[in-house]
Amino acid sequence: METGRTVVLLNLQNLYESLYDALNQYYVCLGGQKYVDLGLGTHRVKCRVHKDFRLIVIEEKEVVYKQFPIPLINRLEKHYLDIHTVLKEEQRAVVVELEKWVGQFVALNNQHTMAPQTYKYLPPDVFIGYHSDTCASVVLQMTEKQRGETDISEPQRRVLDEAKLILLNCATPDSVVRLDCTVLPRVESEHLARIYFEDQKHSSLADFIFSHTQQDEQCYSSFTEVTTFSRLLTASDVGPLEEVVNNVELLSLQQFDTEHSFLKKIRENTSGNKILIIQSDFDEESHSANLIASAKYSAINEINKSRQVEMGGKVFVYFITKLPRMEGGTSYVGFHGDPWRSVHIDDLRRSKDIVSDIKALRNLTISQLFEEKKDEPEEQQELEHEDQTSWRSVVDTTALVRSCVQSAVGMLRDQLEGGVRSTRRVEILLTLLTDNQQIRAEFLRTVKRRLHSLLSTHDDNTLKLSSNNWVIKEASNIDALQEGGTFRHTLWKRVQAVVIPFLAQLVSVIDRDRNLDILQDSNSGEAVKKLWLDIFGNDKLLEVPYTKLDRNSESKTILVQNYIGLDKNIGCIMPFSWRIRDYLDELWVHALQHEGHTQGQFEEFFRKTPLGRYISEADPEMQAEFFHRYLQDFISMTMNVTCQEDLQVMSFIEVTSLPWVHAAYHEFKNRLQNLSRMISMEPQLAQVLRGNTHAREGDELVLDVYAAVACVEYLEPQALDTDGQRLVWLRQVKRLQVPIELVCSEENLRHYKDRSVPCPVCMSDPHDPLSLPCDHIYCLACIRQWLVPGQMFCPLCMQAVPDDFTLRPSEDIRVLINQNARFRKQCNAFFIDLVSTVCFKDNSPPCRAIILHLLSFLMVEILTKALSPFDDSVDKNPVVRSVTTLSFMILNISTFFKFPSLFDDVKDYLQQHLTAVEQSNILEESDKNELYSLYINCLEVGVHMNEDGSQIDQYLVCGEDYKTIRDAVAKAMMEGKIEGLDNACEGCKCPPQKKAVYLLLALFREVTSLYRSANDSFHPKPVQCQALLAFIQASKVLVSPEVRAFAQALVANRLGPLEVRPGASGAQCVVVELSVHLAAVLLCGNQGLLTPLQQLALLPANMQRAFLPTMPEDMLAVAHKAMGQLQWYFCPNNHPCTIGECGQPMERSRCLDCGLEIGGDNHIAVPGFQAVQIQGDRTQTGHILGEPRRRDNLDMQDTKNMSPVPFNLLRLVTHMAMLLGASSHPQVIGAIIKPPVPDPGAFLWAHLLKDMEQVTRSLGKGSDDTVNTVHLVISSLLGPHQPGQWPVPYDNLLSTKEARNGWETTVSNDIITPQLKHLDRRLKEVNAFVRADLRVSSNPVMRLVFGDPRLFLASLPRESLIHSSAVWSCRERVSLLSLTHIVEQHNGRDTLPMLWRFLQREAELRLVKFLPDILALQRDLVKRFQNVTDLTCHTITDFLHTSLTAWYEKRVKIFLTTWNQLRVSLATNGEIKIPGEFCREDLDLTSDFLVLLPRRQGPGLCSTALVSYLIALHNELVYCVDKHTGEETSYTVSPADLSDLHVIRYEPERDLLPLVLSNCQYSVERGQEALHEYDLPKIQQQILARFLQGKPLITLNGIPTLVNRHDRNYENILKDVKGKVQQEPLPILTLSALAGELQSYSEVCEALSTVEVALGFLAMTGGEPQLQLERYLEEVLQMGDQTGPHILKVSPLPPRCSLKHCVALWQLLTSLKSENMLRLKRDPFVGVSEEYRNPLGDEDRRLLTTFFTKSSADSFLLEMHEFLLLVLKSPRAPDTYSLKDTLVSYMERKDLDVPHDVDELFPGEISLAQYIEAWKFTVAFKQERSQR
């Protein structure tokens, strides 16, 4: 300033404010000199200013605009200098061409891209360091370089080409790959790619330095600026560099504190030939650009000065700058020109796993990377040797597969979440995936081939253009490039992302039942391992299903199916035994059903298969080992084996063929299951059976017999002195009763050889028994007559007998025969019970042989046997069986007489027996009469009589007064005089209401019913009608106009739908009579209880909005009400659950359907657990039954907690009232019916006929008794009734559902039930009164039925035994409904609870027998479709066409039938809630196939809910048995082990009705009809003993379920980790160090990926909290060879990260990832709803600034980010909640201490709606504060 020199200031912004006066020319003149004040810190100094002094400030335009203070800018004279101003015209033209080329290089052509363009690349994205002057600078540089060269033709073209190469040297490899998608010519793009990848050596820094140092450059130093996206070099990377070049020195700018120390280090490395590498990170926010520029300038000056002094050697300086990959490029400026040379090396290190020349990957699919090299000619091999980029060597597939192992295994989930298997899988796979042994090499080759197959399928299912150009697609994916860092690493991650799901799928198949352990098992020989590899390599035998990939495939789980429970700690020992079992089952079905092979031929069929040939070609010893291994695995898969001892007991088969294992299992399945049951009940049996040598001897299965014998021996009582001891012993007996009975059942006994054979000669028990050498036993006398010289052989088997054979009786055999005889004698007492339970077991009519055999017991005049189940004891004396026995036998046989084909077979035998009885002198005549009656009564049980309506006057149920009035009306009609009517009515002592009713009924009976005749002459005469009408008008009985009008309608037969017509059926006549009776009661009655019916019949318009009686209700609302005061909630996946008591969450649990956390703490729900408002009651008004034909469906059987009889009677009365209303107001009644019907009258008629049918069935009475019952109920409506409660629980219009229900209950309890209580007595009285009616006496048919026909038919023989009313009267039908009615009449709910519960659930309980078949179908479907994402079957029919139709058709039909009968119950009563749309309609073969697949959501919920409901139904009865017997069932069975023996199983017609009939006692009075009574306690006991006792409880664990591939939810993973590994937060110093260490976005992503793999394993397996994370990754997960040291050594400061820090480390890394994404101008919260993105106000910013100024709150910020990442991804909370309250609650739920500063200072005004902006502002503020 004083000397007058020009001063140029560059990058000295700190001095500019000190020069304000100088820049403002604010001078002070003193003595002709100018002085100015300079500010130096706190001091001011005056300095003289020379007149020639000039000050120039050079700064970039952006810096001036953004960083310079406005006063400083105003004080400067501003000039903008652009390099274009120094270019010549021809140079400018070259610049234009170059910029045009840059645009073409960068821009992608939409016609060539694989997907819609998502990012528009800019030159700074492609050419690293590119800026606005780059092209001009490069052109100027090339022009200067060519100066002096005279032999250049087309210099401008040369400059342009050289400039392109300079720019290409700084291009990213992904941009070069994208050249195929630009507008550049294909030739040029190929040329540029070849130069880039081959000539310019961009593959690694070592290759570039080696190429560069070999070039002959005449200079003592070379300066190269290198940009990179990879990690900077470390000391470990110097070694590989020194293998290529010598004297390498690696420096980092961050290691120097001062410029002096940096220059000192430079000086030390400038002597001799030296390669000096200086590296630095480039941080956009910090001033690293200035630091780098200063370091470059200082280095050049220092090296130049050193070289001027010392000229020896040459120094190569490489200044490496690590840049972040940002959209639009960074502020880094490159292309500085001489002496600097610019180059971009994407990845500094060489890669051993993937080829450096990326262009070799173009046009290759990922599957081709795994394609096997085939044998090729030598010429081809030479060509490939010359081609260094052969596609088979571009990727080390072995290293690739090994690098995918941990992530692939992490995707797997075992059915039992033990987790230990996961780390074991990693260990085994990494051991096997090598080629250092033959077995391992073969395994590796097969894995690659399998992966190639799956990847090829994947390629076929994607667009060919997309699969072939995956490299270009990745090169165009800016997100993937930023996350991967380098392009090579991005491609590697892409290949991993595709391979990992397929490798996981492959491992999930080959490691079922710990199958991989066999290859590592030292006890498995080479043959076993070779079989393993052969099956693995056979694509047809072992199919690995293809799973379609999507964006989240790698984050989803795959279930590993296990057929041997992991909880048993048993793995398979036969390679792929689960697949061999399925394979043999498939062959079994195919061979036996389709090919017609026998069992022996099936074995030959198996031997011809590859698997069969392999086993048969092995030596015998090896075959035996194969068989032994497979047998043990088969037993473990099919039986409930809990330990090795049980397994050894069950391994009893001694054949050496795999197919015979299946044959034996199919033959003895039930017996084996029963044996397993006995062992589970008596564990000591296993040891006993193992020591019993006899149990395994012989050629038949007797193991279960010996087990039963041992169980019986255990029952030998030790001491029974006290009640407690006796009770314990009795319970033990009952516990073992069922399995022992199964052993002794006929089905099992037929498998044993008959050990009690009678003498073949005399067919009786052998006397003086003797056994021949062939083991046949004879009487000594019988065989002595046979064995004579010349005839020395057994008469039965013809085996020769030695001539010297001694004929001597065997005392041992004699003892056994005597024991057998005593046993038979004891069993004979049970024969009657056995006939009903054993002989009639089939679900179809018994065969002719059975019927004839049973009837043979009835023969008299033939040689007969004793009444015994044994056929070997002949009775030589003809006897007549007892009447009791005969009646019982006929009773059982008669139940099958409904089958006409059988009657012809048995009628001759019956006739023969009746003839024998007739001729018998033993039976008395009275006994014969009773016997004939009993015959007919028994036969009627199986015959359904089609009864027609009789002409009996059913109104006689009203009593003597009605009869008097009726007779008076009849007399008036006959005589034409009506005077007697008034006298008759006055003579009746009944109330006036009843007189009116009786008169109306008499008019109908004596007048209206005459219109029924088709002959008009029988109709009432006009004179008669006129007289009656006149009587009606003047009658004192019929007082009201409505009653008189009805009486007139009766006389004229103008009744609308009730009009009497000729030809009407008996059923219709009955309905008309009942309706007229009801009409009369409603017209004359004044009881309040009648009002709703009166309104419906007389004024139906008032009932338009009424809830009609007996109409269905909204069962969902009923279920909610029945479950009490519960608050309903939805889990995050919308599965319903409830909370009782206060309805607010107080504890946490897991959703039963998806496993997500539900509940909460202190009335605060966990995120996503939402309360649900129950929908309103959807019960409809009006008539909503629909068509009458639907009423037989199971879904229409609900009786609304009423007994069936009152309910059906109430519905009948309701329909009759509606029919009465339809006669006068058809349109009004039509409006009540929903949906509308065209003819309401016909519609109601059909319902009434159905009502009569159901009333008859529920009463179990004949037609006459049923009609009489209804008349009795209608008559009772006139009687006085005292309400059971006051006020009454209903209104007259039934305006609410509650009012309707109250009215139904009142009518049922107060009117109907009392009438039913003594119904039989009342009916007997009514029938007696009817028989006494003179009109009945005058009717021959009636007299025959109800009287003694011999009194009026003289032609009948006097001593006839069949001409009596007892023979011809109709009896009640026996049915389960009638039995239910009888049980209720006897107060069975309290006195017979077991029987009552059984009958209440019987309609559904009969379906439980289908549970094993449905489970078998589900297991097979799960096995077939687990982990399969794409289904080719849309309907059930489609599926059946692609499967073993016969096997599936049976079970699918069972499933559909069961579902259709239970769907309504499932919708309302099932434990699993099914959406209503799934239950509305029946399923058939055209239904969606998904309903068969058992899932926890969607249509598959139907299948899961059905099984769950059937299990609950079974268990309900088992619990009921326990309550009844006072015992507790300890025997449980899993659905996986369920068989037919375990479930409640019976056939109503075959098993239940015969049981009921056998306990029905008939009694006959002389000359009267037979009466019967049920022995209800005995029925209950027999049902308990035969169907319910001994049944196990079925657990819900083990229901086959297709597990969806859920995303791995880190909220759950972190909780699981915390539950298994105690967690601690990271120290503050460690947090800061980590944040400073991992600056790069790609490094953060890589570290996070590694930590997430570790977390996935820790969530399953747990670990030692103190174990260092580095050791866990290296030693346990064996990830050391694929994880960089910067990842393993995550924290450079002590304490190093341990497993107890993993969750905190995950929190930190996810936060760093989001922060880096913000720096890269990306949105880290793409999936978060917009409702949480509201901007912050100025006041909000101020409050947040104040808070973070006073408190660091780093842990709170991490929790804030975690909540944002895990919870707000799916909106679960209203955006109006306070951010502070929400986060504090979130931290409290995690048992974390909320920082005091947060509780006190964090602004509560900020809401959740501002969450994201608040976090972004906080991060920005934190970064700004750290840079100050």
mmCIF file of N, CA, C and O in Angstrom, residues 917-937:
data_model
loop_
_atom_site.group_PDB
_atom_site.id
_atom_site.type_symbol
_atom_site.label_atom_id
_atom_site.label_comp_id
_atom_site.label_asym_id
_atom_site.label_seq_id
_atom_site.Cartn_x
_atom_site.Cartn_y
_atom_site.Cartn_z
ATOM 1 N N VAL A 917 -94.103 -118.767 16.362
ATOM 2 C CA VAL A 917 -94.735 -118.225 17.566
ATOM 3 C C VAL A 917 -96.187 -118.668 17.645
ATOM 4 O O VAL A 917 -96.708 -119.030 18.712
ATOM 5 N N GLU A 918 -96.865 -118.626 16.485
ATOM 6 C CA GLU A 918 -98.278 -119.018 16.454
ATOM 7 C C GLU A 918 -98.462 -120.468 16.889
ATOM 8 O O GLU A 918 -99.410 -120.820 17.581
ATOM 9 N N GLN A 919 -97.516 -121.306 16.504
ATOM 10 C CA GLN A 919 -97.637 -122.731 16.798
ATOM 11 C C GLN A 919 -97.059 -123.099 18.163
ATOM 12 O O GLN A 919 -97.126 -124.245 18.573
ATOM 13 N N SER A 920 -96.452 -122.110 18.800
ATOM 14 C CA SER A 920 -95.778 -122.402 20.067
ATOM 15 C C SER A 920 -96.793 -122.672 21.166
ATOM 16 O O SER A 920 -97.822 -122.001 21.268
ATOM 17 N N ASN A 921 -96.500 -123.667 21.978
ATOM 18 C CA ASN A 921 -97.334 -123.964 23.129
ATOM 19 C C ASN A 921 -96.792 -123.328 24.404
ATOM 20 O O ASN A 921 -97.353 -123.520 25.490
ATOM 21 N N ILE A 922 -95.684 -122.643 24.250
ATOM 22 C CA ILE A 922 -95.047 -122.065 25.433
ATOM 23 C C ILE A 922 -95.660 -120.714 25.767
ATOM 24 O O ILE A 922 -95.944 -120.386 26.912
ATOM 25 N N LEU A 923 -95.871 -119.900 24.716
ATOM 26 C CA LEU A 923 -96.388 -118.548 24.931
ATOM 27 C C LEU A 923 -97.890 -118.580 25.147
ATOM 28 O O LEU A 923 -98.615 -119.310 24.484
ATOM 29 N N GLU A 924 -98.362 -117.742 26.081
ATOM 30 C CA GLU A 924 -99.790 -117.579 26.281
ATOM 31 C C GLU A 924 -100.363 -116.708 25.171
ATOM 32 O O GLU A 924 -99.659 -115.954 24.514
ATOM 33 N N GLU A 925 -101.721 -116.810 25.021
ATOM 34 C CA GLU A 925 -102.364 -116.050 23.966
ATOM 35 C C GLU A 925 -102.199 -114.545 24.184
ATOM 36 O O GLU A 925 -102.002 -113.786 23.242
ATOM 37 N N SER A 926 -102.306 -114.111 25.442
ATOM 38 C CA SER A 926 -102.142 -112.681 25.711
ATOM 39 C C SER A 926 -100.736 -112.220 25.371
ATOM 40 O O SER A 926 -100.525 -111.117 24.862
ATOM 41 N N ASP A 927 -99.767 -113.077 25.661
ATOM 42 C CA ASP A 927 -98.392 -112.726 25.320
ATOM 43 C C ASP A 927 -98.222 -112.607 23.820
ATOM 44 O O ASP A 927 -97.492 -111.754 23.323
ATOM 45 N N LYS A 928 -98.893 -113.514 23.084
ATOM 46 C CA LYS A 928 -98.819 -113.425 21.622
ATOM 47 C C LYS A 928 -99.380 -112.091 21.134
ATOM 48 O O LYS A 928 -98.834 -111.442 20.237
ATOM 49 N N ASN A 929 -100.499 -111.681 21.718
ATOM 50 C CA ASN A 929 -101.111 -110.417 21.322
ATOM 51 C C ASN A 929 -100.153 -109.254 21.554
ATOM 52 O O ASN A 929 -99.965 -108.379 20.714
ATOM 53 N N GLU A 930 -99.576 -109.262 22.737
ATOM 54 C CA GLU A 930 -98.603 -108.201 23.040
ATOM 55 C C GLU A 930 -97.414 -108.267 22.096
ATOM 56 O O GLU A 930 -96.877 -107.248 21.678
ATOM 57 N N LEU A 931 -97.015 -109.490 21.755
ATOM 58 C CA LEU A 931 -95.872 -109.644 20.877
ATOM 59 C C LEU A 931 -96.167 -109.091 19.481
ATOM 60 O O LEU A 931 -95.342 -108.417 18.871
ATOM 61 N N TYR A 932 -97.392 -109.383 18.986
ATOM 62 C CA TYR A 932 -97.760 -108.840 17.671
ATOM 63 C C TYR A 932 -97.772 -107.308 17.706
ATOM 64 O O TYR A 932 -97.309 -106.634 16.772
ATOM 65 N N SER A 933 -98.321 -106.741 18.777
ATOM 66 C CA SER A 933 -98.324 -105.295 18.908
ATOM 67 C C SER A 933 -96.904 -104.739 18.911
ATOM 68 O O SER A 933 -96.598 -103.725 18.290
ATOM 69 N N LEU A 934 -96.059 -105.405 19.644
ATOM 70 C CA LEU A 934 -94.675 -104.942 19.740
ATOM 71 C C LEU A 934 -93.974 -105.010 18.387
ATOM 72 O O LEU A 934 -93.186 -104.135 18.036
ATOM 73 N N TYR A 935 -94.286 -106.091 17.627
ATOM 74 C CA TYR A 935 -93.737 -106.182 16.273
ATOM 75 C C TYR A 935 -94.092 -104.931 15.470
ATOM 76 O O TYR A 935 -93.263 -104.291 14.836
ATOM 77 N N ILE A 936 -95.383 -104.633 15.463
ATOM 78 C CA ILE A 936 -95.850 -103.514 14.633
ATOM 79 C C ILE A 936 -95.255 -102.203 15.127
ATOM 80 O O ILE A 936 -94.828 -101.349 14.341
ATOM 81 N N ASN A 937 -95.195 -102.012 16.464
ATOM 82 C CA ASN A 937 -94.614 -100.776 16.993
ATOM 83 C C ASN A 937 -93.171 -100.625 16.569
ATOM 84 O O ASN A 937 -92.709 -99.539 16.208
#
